[in-house]
Structures are given as C-alpha cells and as structure tokens.
Amino acid sequence: MDCRTCGRKLTGDEIGIHLKLIGRNETSCFCKICLAARLKCRVEDIDRKIQQFRDAGCYLFP
C-alpha cells in the first residue's frame, strides 16, 4: 500500500497507526510524515504512539 498523499510505500507500523488514529474503515492510509502533518504533530510523536501501542500488546504492532 502507498501513502495517499505522497505515494511513498507504507510500512506495517504506518498502516497500523493510521488505522488506530484515523479509523479502521479507511481504504487508504498516510505515511508517518503525512499523518503527522495532518494531525499537526511531530513524526516523533507518531513513533512514540506506535511504541505505546506495541508495549500495550496491540495486535496491529507485532
């Protein structure tokens, strides 16, 4: 899957965080950079959130 804004190839973590923060009914996703811009936060904040979900055992982040 590619980012719907910039076209970059998405990682599993990027797909997972998009589904977690934006919604599971989405058919296309944003990369971390575009997601951070959309949410008006830093990429580091997105990375921190991914790690929090992973540490909590979320199955979207193995």
CSV table of C-alpha atoms in Angstrom, one decimal:
chain,number,residue,atom,x,y,z
A,1,MET,CA,0.0,0.0,0.0
A,2,ASP,CA,1.2,3.5,-0.8
A,3,CYS,CA,0.6,6.8,1.1
A,4,ARG,CA,-2.5,8.5,-0.3
A,5,THR,CA,-0.8,11.9,-0.2
A,6,CYS,CA,2.9,11.5,-1.2
A,7,GLY,CA,2.8,8.0,-2.7
A,8,ARG,CA,5.6,6.5,-0.5
A,9,LYS,CA,5.5,2.8,0.2
A,10,LEU,CA,3.9,2.2,3.7
A,11,THR,CA,5.3,0.1,6.4
A,12,GLY,CA,3.2,-2.2,8.6
A,13,ASP,CA,3.6,0.3,11.5
A,14,GLU,CA,2.4,3.2,9.3
A,15,ILE,CA,-0.7,1.3,8.3
A,16,GLY,CA,-1.4,0.2,11.9
A,17,ILE,CA,-1.1,3.7,13.3
A,18,HIS,CA,-3.3,5.2,10.6
A,19,LEU,CA,-6.0,2.6,11.4
A,20,LYS,CA,-5.6,3.2,15.1
A,21,LEU,CA,-5.7,7.0,15.0
A,22,ILE,CA,-7.8,7.8,11.9
A,23,GLY,CA,-10.1,4.8,11.7
A,24,ARG,CA,-10.4,1.2,10.6
A,25,ASN,CA,-12.9,1.8,7.8
A,26,GLU,CA,-10.2,3.6,5.8
A,27,THR,CA,-9.2,2.0,2.4
A,28,SER,CA,-6.0,4.2,2.0
A,29,CYS,CA,-3.5,5.4,4.6
A,30,PHE,CA,-1.0,8.1,5.2
A,31,CYS,CA,2.8,7.6,5.8
A,32,LYS,CA,4.1,8.9,9.2
A,33,ILE,CA,5.2,12.2,7.7
A,34,CYS,CA,1.9,12.9,6.1
A,35,LEU,CA,-0.1,11.7,9.1
A,36,ALA,CA,2.0,13.9,11.4
A,37,ALA,CA,1.2,16.9,9.1
A,38,ARG,CA,-2.5,16.1,9.1
A,39,LEU,CA,-2.6,15.7,12.9
A,40,LYS,CA,-0.4,18.8,13.4
A,41,CYS,CA,2.2,16.9,15.5
A,42,ARG,CA,5.8,15.7,15.0
A,43,VAL,CA,6.8,12.4,13.5
A,44,GLU,CA,8.5,11.6,16.8
A,45,ASP,CA,5.0,11.8,18.5
A,46,ILE,CA,3.7,9.3,16.0
A,47,ASP,CA,6.7,7.0,16.7
A,48,ARG,CA,6.1,7.3,20.4
A,49,LYS,CA,2.4,6.4,20.0
A,50,ILE,CA,3.4,3.3,17.9
A,51,GLN,CA,5.7,2.2,20.7
A,52,GLN,CA,3.0,2.7,23.3
A,53,PHE,CA,0.5,0.6,21.4
A,54,ARG,CA,3.2,-2.1,20.8
A,55,ASP,CA,4.1,-2.1,24.5
A,56,ALA,CA,0.4,-2.5,25.4
A,57,GLY,CA,0.2,-5.6,23.2
A,58,CYS,CA,-1.9,-4.2,20.3
A,59,TYR,CA,-2.1,-6.8,17.6
A,60,LEU,CA,-1.6,-4.1,14.9
A,61,PHE,CA,2.0,-3.7,16.0
A,62,PRO,CA,3.7,-7.1,16.4
